[in-house]
Amino acid sequence: MTPYLSADNAAIAESGISSQSRPNRSTSQRISWNRREFLRTAVSAALVTPALHSSSRRTSAPSSKRKTVVVTFGGGARDQETFAPEGQENIPHLIRELIPQATLFTQVVNRGILGHYVATASLATGVYETINNFASLPPQSPTVFEYYRRDLKRPPSDTWVVAPSNGFNRIGESSHRSYGPGLGARVILPKQLLKAATSGGGDYQHLLNDNYEAPFFAPQLKNNEFELHQLETVLKLSIHDFKSHAQVLSSPDELSLYVVLQLMRQVAPSLLWVTMHDIDIAHSGAYSLYIDGIQRTDRLCSDLWKAIQSEPEYAGKTTLFILPDFGRDGDEDAGGNGFQHHRTGDVFSRTTWMLVAGAGIREGIVVDRAVESTDLAPTLGSMMGFSPSFAQGAPINELL
Ligand SMILES: [Zn+2]
């Protein structure tokens, strides 16, 4: 039996993106094809539970009850260190646990600016944002958080962003005149919580690395009272407990996941957005730290998936999306330095993937056709019952 079924979407593949606007189409398709072939070997050997071969669709909760968790996968990793045979040992949880239960898109093309804040904002708006990646600015187009809250009349507590860097503090709501202030997501910055809880002291520096790409960009947010309020009244954590737990954590993303799990238990938002960033330590040039980051992100995704399945507010009615904001440079381009950066704009840094699992999602499906980063927001809209009317992308039919 073939473990994977290819979704039959020839018509969609031809209509989704015009061939004129498809850069390096053949290379992008080859990357996609290779990913499928890599997985065919890995997953058929790894699967032990026959039920995971099923292509059946999971039960979908009514949209009013449905919850969605979006995870950006750590600042992008290359196939050599992930899906390719030599990289698969770095992502055992994705390969053995998550992918067999998921619909996997092997060709997610990002045509926007390859900076983490602006690319993540583009995922959230469905528009390739052009804001300065290193300025404290909100997205220009409405975010999924604003559409969701306005269309479904949801309170602010129902949508949260957990973000790794102070530079993401404006991502919750746009500057769009029809949306914006008062309609966005609550944003929680775990490092700011830790700084506030420790008054900047203590041995927590390894958890406070803020931006690997531009180390001098670390806006100071001075509002400890607000952070301490989040800690105590939202997360229901005492300063003491938070500090002592943080002492056993090894990275900023572990700190983020700790906050995410606490948020799920205490607030149970219906639209939860988690941005991981450990992998981006690759900018330091240390290959071993980059690999550590991939392995840790793989494990944290599995931990989050397990929490989704075990927390009563989430079990059975939650759809999980995992996708990198973009990739990293290939080894071939003379203008780059391989894994270290994402500055060449080559096809490897633009052709990424997306894994979707949980409520309403078919299992064991691989979709090769190209989708775009901007298709995420319209897809969330179709799933959750809101209309992202300014988004450029299109809903992804294989998920609906
Ligand atoms: Zn980066």
XYZ file of C-alpha atoms and ligand atoms in Angstrom, residues 75 114-116 211-213 277 280-281 283 326 328 340-342, ligand 1:
17
model
C 13.118 30.887 11.163
C 12.562 37.481 3.568
C 12.764 39.094 6.994
C 11.132 37.339 9.915
C 17.182 38.808 17.336
C 19.849 36.687 15.685
C 19.669 38.548 12.424
C 12.780 31.407 16.407
C 17.559 31.366 13.346
C 20.636 31.177 15.554
C 22.936 33.605 11.594
C 10.561 31.019 4.640
C 17.345 29.449 4.032
C 23.715 30.825 7.654
C 21.374 33.392 6.118
C 18.369 33.977 3.901
Zn 16.860 34.945 10.107
